[in-house]
PDB file of C-alpha atoms in Angstrom:
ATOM      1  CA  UNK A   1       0.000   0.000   0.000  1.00  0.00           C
ATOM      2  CA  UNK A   2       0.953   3.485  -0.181  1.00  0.00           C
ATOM      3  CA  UNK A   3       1.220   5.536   2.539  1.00  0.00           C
ATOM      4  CA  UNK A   4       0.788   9.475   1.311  1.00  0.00           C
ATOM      5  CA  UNK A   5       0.401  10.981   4.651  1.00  0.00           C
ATOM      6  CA  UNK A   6       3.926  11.173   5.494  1.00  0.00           C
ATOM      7  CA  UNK A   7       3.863  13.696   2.649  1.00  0.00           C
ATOM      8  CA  UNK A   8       0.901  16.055   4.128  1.00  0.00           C
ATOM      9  CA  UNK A   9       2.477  15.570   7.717  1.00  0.00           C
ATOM     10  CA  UNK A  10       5.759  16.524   5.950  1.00  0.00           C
ATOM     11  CA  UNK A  11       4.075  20.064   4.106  1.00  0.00           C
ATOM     12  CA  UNK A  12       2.094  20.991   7.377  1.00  0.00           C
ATOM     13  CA  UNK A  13       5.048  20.559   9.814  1.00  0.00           C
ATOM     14  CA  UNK A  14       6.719  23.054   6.983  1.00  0.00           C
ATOM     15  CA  UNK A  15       3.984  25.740   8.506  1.00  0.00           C
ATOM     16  CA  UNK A  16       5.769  26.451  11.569  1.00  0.00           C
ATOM     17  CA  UNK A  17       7.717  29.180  13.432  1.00  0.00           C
ATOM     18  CA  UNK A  18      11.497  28.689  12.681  1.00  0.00           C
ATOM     19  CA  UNK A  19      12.391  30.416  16.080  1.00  0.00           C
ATOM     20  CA  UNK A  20       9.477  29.031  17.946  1.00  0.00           C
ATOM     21  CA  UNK A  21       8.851  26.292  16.013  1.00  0.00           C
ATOM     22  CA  UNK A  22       4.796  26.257  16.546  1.00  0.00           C
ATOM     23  CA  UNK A  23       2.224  26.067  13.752  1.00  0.00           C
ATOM     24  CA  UNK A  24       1.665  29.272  12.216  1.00  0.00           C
ATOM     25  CA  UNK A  25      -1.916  28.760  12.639  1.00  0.00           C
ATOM     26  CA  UNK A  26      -2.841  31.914  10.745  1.00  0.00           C
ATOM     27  CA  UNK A  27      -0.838  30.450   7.257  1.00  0.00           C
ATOM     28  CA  UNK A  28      -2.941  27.139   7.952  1.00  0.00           C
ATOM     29  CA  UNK A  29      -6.191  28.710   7.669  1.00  0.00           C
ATOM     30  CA  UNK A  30      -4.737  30.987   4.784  1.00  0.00           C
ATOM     31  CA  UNK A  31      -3.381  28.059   2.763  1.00  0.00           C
ATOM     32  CA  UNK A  32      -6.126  25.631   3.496  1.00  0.00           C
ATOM     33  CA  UNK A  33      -9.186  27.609   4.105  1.00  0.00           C
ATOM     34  CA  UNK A  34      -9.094  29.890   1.336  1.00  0.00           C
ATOM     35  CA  UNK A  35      -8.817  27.546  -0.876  1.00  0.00           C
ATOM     36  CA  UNK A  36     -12.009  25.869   0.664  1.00  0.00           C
ATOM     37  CA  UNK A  37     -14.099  29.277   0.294  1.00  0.00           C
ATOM     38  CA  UNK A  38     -13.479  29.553  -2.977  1.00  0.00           C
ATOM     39  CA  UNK A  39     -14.544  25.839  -4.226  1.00  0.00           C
ATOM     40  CA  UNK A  40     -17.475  26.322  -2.376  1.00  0.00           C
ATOM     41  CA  UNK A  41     -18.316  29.360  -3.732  1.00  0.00           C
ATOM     42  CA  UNK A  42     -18.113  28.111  -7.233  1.00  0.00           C
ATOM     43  CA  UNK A  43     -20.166  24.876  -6.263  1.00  0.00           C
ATOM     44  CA  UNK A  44     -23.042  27.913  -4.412  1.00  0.00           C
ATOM     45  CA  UNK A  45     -22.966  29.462  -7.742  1.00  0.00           C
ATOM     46  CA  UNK A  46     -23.221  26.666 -10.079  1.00  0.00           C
ATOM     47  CA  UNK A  47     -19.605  27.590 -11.724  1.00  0.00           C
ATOM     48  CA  UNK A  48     -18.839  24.574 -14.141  1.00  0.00           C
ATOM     49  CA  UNK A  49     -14.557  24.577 -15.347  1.00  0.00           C
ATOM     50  CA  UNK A  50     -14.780  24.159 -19.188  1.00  0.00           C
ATOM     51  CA  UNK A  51     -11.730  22.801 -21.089  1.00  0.00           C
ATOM     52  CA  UNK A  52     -10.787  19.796 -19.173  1.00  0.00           C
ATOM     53  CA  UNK A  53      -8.324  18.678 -21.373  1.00  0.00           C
ATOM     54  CA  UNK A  54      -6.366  21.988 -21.513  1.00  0.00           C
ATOM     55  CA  UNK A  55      -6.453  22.436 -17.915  1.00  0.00           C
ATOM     56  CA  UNK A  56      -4.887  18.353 -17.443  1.00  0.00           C
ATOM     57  CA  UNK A  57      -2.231  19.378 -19.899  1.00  0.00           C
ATOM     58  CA  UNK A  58      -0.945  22.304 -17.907  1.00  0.00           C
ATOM     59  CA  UNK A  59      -1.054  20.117 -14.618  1.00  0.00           C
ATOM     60  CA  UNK A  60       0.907  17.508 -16.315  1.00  0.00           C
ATOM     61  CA  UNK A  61       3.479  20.356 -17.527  1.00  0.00           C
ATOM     62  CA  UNK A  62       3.774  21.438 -13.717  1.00  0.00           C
ATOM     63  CA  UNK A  63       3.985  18.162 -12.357  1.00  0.00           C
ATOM     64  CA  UNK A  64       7.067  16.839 -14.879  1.00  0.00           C
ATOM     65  CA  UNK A  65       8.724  20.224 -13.885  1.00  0.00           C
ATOM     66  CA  UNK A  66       8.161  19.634  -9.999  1.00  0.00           C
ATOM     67  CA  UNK A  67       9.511  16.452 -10.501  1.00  0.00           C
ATOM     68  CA  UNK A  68      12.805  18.006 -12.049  1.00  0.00           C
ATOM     69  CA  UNK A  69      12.943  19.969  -9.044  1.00  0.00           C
ATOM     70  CA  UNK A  70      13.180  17.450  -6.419  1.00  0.00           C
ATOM     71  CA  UNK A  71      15.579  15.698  -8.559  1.00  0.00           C
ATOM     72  CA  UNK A  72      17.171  18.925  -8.238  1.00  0.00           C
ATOM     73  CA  UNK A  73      16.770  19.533  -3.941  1.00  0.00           C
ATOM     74  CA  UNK A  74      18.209  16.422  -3.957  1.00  0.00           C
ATOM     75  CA  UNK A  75      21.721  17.372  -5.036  1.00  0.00           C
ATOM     76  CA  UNK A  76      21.099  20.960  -3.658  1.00  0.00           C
ATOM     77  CA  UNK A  77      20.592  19.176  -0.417  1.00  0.00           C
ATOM     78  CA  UNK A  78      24.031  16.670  -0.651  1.00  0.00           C
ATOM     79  CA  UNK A  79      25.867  19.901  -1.299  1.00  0.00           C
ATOM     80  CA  UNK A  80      24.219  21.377   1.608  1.00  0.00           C
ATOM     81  CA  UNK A  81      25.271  18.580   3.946  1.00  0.00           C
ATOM     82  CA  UNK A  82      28.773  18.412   2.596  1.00  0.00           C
ATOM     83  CA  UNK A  83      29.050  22.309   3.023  1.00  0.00           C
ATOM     84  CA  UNK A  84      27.428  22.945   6.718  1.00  0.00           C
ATOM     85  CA  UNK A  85      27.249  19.046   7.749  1.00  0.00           C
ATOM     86  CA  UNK A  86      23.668  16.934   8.663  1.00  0.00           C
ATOM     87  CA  UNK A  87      22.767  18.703  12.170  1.00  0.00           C
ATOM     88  CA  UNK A  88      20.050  21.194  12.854  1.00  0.00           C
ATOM     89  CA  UNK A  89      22.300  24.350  12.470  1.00  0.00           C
ATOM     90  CA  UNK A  90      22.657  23.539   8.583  1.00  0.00           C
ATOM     91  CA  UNK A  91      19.782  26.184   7.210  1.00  0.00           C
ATOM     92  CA  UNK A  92      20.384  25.345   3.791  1.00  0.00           C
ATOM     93  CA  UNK A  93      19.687  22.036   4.570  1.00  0.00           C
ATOM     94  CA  UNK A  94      16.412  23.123   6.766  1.00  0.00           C
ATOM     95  CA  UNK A  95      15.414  25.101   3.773  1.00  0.00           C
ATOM     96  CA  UNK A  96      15.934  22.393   1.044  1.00  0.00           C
ATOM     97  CA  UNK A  97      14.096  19.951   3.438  1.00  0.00           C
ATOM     98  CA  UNK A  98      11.303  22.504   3.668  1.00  0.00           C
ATOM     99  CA  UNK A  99      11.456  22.532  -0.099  1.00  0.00           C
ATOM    100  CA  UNK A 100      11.273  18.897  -0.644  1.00  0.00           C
ATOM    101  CA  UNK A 101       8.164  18.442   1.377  1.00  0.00           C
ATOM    102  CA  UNK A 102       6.715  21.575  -0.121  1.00  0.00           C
ATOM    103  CA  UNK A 103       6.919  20.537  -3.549  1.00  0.00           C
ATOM    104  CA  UNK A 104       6.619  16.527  -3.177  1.00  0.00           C
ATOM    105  CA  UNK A 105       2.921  17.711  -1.255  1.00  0.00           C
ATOM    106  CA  UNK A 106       2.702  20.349  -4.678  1.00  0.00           C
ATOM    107  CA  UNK A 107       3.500  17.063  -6.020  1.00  0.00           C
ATOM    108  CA  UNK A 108       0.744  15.258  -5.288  1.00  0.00           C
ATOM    109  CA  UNK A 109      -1.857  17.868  -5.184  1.00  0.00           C
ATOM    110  CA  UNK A 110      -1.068  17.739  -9.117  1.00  0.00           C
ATOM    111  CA  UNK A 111      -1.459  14.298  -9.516  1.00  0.00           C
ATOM    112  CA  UNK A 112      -4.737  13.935  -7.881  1.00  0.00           C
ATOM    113  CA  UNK A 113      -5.886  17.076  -9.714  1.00  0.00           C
ATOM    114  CA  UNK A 114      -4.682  15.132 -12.931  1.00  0.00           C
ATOM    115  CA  UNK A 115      -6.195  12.194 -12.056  1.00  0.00           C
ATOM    116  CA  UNK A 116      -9.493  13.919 -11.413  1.00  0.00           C
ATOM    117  CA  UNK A 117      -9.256  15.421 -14.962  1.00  0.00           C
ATOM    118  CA  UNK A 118      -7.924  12.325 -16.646  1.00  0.00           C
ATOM    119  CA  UNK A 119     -10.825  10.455 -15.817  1.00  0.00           C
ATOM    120  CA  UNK A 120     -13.347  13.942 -17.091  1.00  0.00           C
ATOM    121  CA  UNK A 121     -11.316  13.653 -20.203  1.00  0.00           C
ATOM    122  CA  UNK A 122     -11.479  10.294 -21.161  1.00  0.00           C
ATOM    123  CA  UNK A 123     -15.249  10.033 -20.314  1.00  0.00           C
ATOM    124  CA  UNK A 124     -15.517  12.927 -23.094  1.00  0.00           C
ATOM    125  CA  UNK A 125     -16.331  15.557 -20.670  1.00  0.00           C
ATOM    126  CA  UNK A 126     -15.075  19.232 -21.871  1.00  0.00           C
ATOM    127  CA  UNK A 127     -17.409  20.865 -19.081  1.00  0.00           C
ATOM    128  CA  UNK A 128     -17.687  19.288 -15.268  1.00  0.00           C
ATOM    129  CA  UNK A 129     -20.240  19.659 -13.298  1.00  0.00           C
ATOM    130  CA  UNK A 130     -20.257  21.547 -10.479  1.00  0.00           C
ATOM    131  CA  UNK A 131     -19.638  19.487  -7.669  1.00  0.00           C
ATOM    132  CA  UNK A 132     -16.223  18.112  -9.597  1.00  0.00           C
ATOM    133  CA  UNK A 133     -15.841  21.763 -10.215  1.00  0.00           C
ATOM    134  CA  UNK A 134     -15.981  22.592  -6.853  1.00  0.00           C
ATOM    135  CA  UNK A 135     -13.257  20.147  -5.677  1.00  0.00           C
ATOM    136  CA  UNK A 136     -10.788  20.967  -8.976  1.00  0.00           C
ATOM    137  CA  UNK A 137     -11.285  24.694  -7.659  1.00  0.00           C
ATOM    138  CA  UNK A 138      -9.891  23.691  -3.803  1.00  0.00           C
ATOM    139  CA  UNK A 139      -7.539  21.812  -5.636  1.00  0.00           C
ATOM    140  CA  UNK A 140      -5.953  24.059  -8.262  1.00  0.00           C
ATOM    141  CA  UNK A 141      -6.469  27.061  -5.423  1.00  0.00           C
ATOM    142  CA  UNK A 142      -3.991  25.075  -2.810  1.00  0.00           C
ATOM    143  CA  UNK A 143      -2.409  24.192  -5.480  1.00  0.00           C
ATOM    144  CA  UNK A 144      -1.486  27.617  -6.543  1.00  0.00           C
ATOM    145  CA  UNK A 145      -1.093  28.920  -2.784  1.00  0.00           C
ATOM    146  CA  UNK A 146       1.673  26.042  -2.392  1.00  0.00           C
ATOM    147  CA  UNK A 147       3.759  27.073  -5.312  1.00  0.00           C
ATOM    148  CA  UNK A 148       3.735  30.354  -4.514  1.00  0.00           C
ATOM    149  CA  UNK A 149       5.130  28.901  -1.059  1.00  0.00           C
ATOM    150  CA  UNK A 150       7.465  27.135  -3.241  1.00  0.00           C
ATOM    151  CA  UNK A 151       8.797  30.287  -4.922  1.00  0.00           C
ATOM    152  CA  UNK A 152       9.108  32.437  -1.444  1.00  0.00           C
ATOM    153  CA  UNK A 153      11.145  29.505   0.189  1.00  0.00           C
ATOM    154  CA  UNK A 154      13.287  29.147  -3.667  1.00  0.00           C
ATOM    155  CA  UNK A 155      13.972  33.109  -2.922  1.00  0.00           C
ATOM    156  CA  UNK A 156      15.020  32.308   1.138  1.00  0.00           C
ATOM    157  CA  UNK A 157      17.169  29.864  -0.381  1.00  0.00           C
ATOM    158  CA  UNK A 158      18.968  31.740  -2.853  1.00  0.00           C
ATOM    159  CA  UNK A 159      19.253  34.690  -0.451  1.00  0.00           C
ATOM    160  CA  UNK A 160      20.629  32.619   1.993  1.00  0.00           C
ATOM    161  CA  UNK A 161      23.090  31.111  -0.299  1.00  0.00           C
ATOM    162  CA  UNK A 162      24.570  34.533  -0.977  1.00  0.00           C
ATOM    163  CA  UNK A 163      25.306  35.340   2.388  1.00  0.00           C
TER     164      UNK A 163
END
């Protein structure tokens, strides 16, 4: 079987303090709830997502390229050890951690948002109905919120690495 909740647990303990390290509960809410308001929203107003097959291609494009990037944190991470060592002190190595679990769960928000539309598209469905609509919305919402996660923590990264 496989066991995806190491991979939420992984993202959500990324929501935390660094100096205090407790949940940030106000980012939780943020990343998770908004999403929520908006897919039910569109399912209270009936919106239906048209072009099914356009929207799976550009998930499939974003989850090849998120894939390159953790092929990537890998070796950014090795370098990180060999530079500043494994212990907790290493930030680069906090920060590619943080990165890893950010974009494995980006990761798998894609492929279940793929999956979703995969199955739309090859039933022949260009237009989903409003419940499905609902959920893609949550989905391509968080999704959205947890790249642009990705892309704060990419800039951390790179500013750190200067220094």
């Amino acid at each position: 079987m496989i066991d995806l909740i190491p991979i939420v647990k992984d993202h959500f303990n990324t929501l935390r303090s660094h100096s205090t390290n407790k949940i940030l509960w106000g980012e939780v809410v943020f990343f998770y709830g908004a999403p929520l308001i908006l897919g039910g929203a569109g399912f209270a107003l009936s919106w239906k997502i048209g072009g099914v097959g356009n929207i799976l291609a550009a998930f499939a494009i974003l989850a090849g390229l998120l894939f390159n990037l953790l092929v990537l944190l890998f070796d950014v991470a090795a370098k990180a050890v060999q530079v500043g060592g494994a212990g907790s002190q290493n930030v680069r190595l906090k920060l590619a951690k943080q990165l890893q679990a950010n974009v494995t769960y980006a990761l798998l928000t894609a492929l279940v948002a793929a999956g979703i539309l995969g199955v739309a598209s090859g039933m022949g469905m260009e237009k989903v109905n409003r419940w499905l609509s609902g959920i893609l919305l949550i989905l391509l919402a968080h999704f959205t919120l947890t790249l642009l996660m990705i892309i704060r923590r990419i800039r951390s990264a790179f500013l750190n690495s200067l220094v």
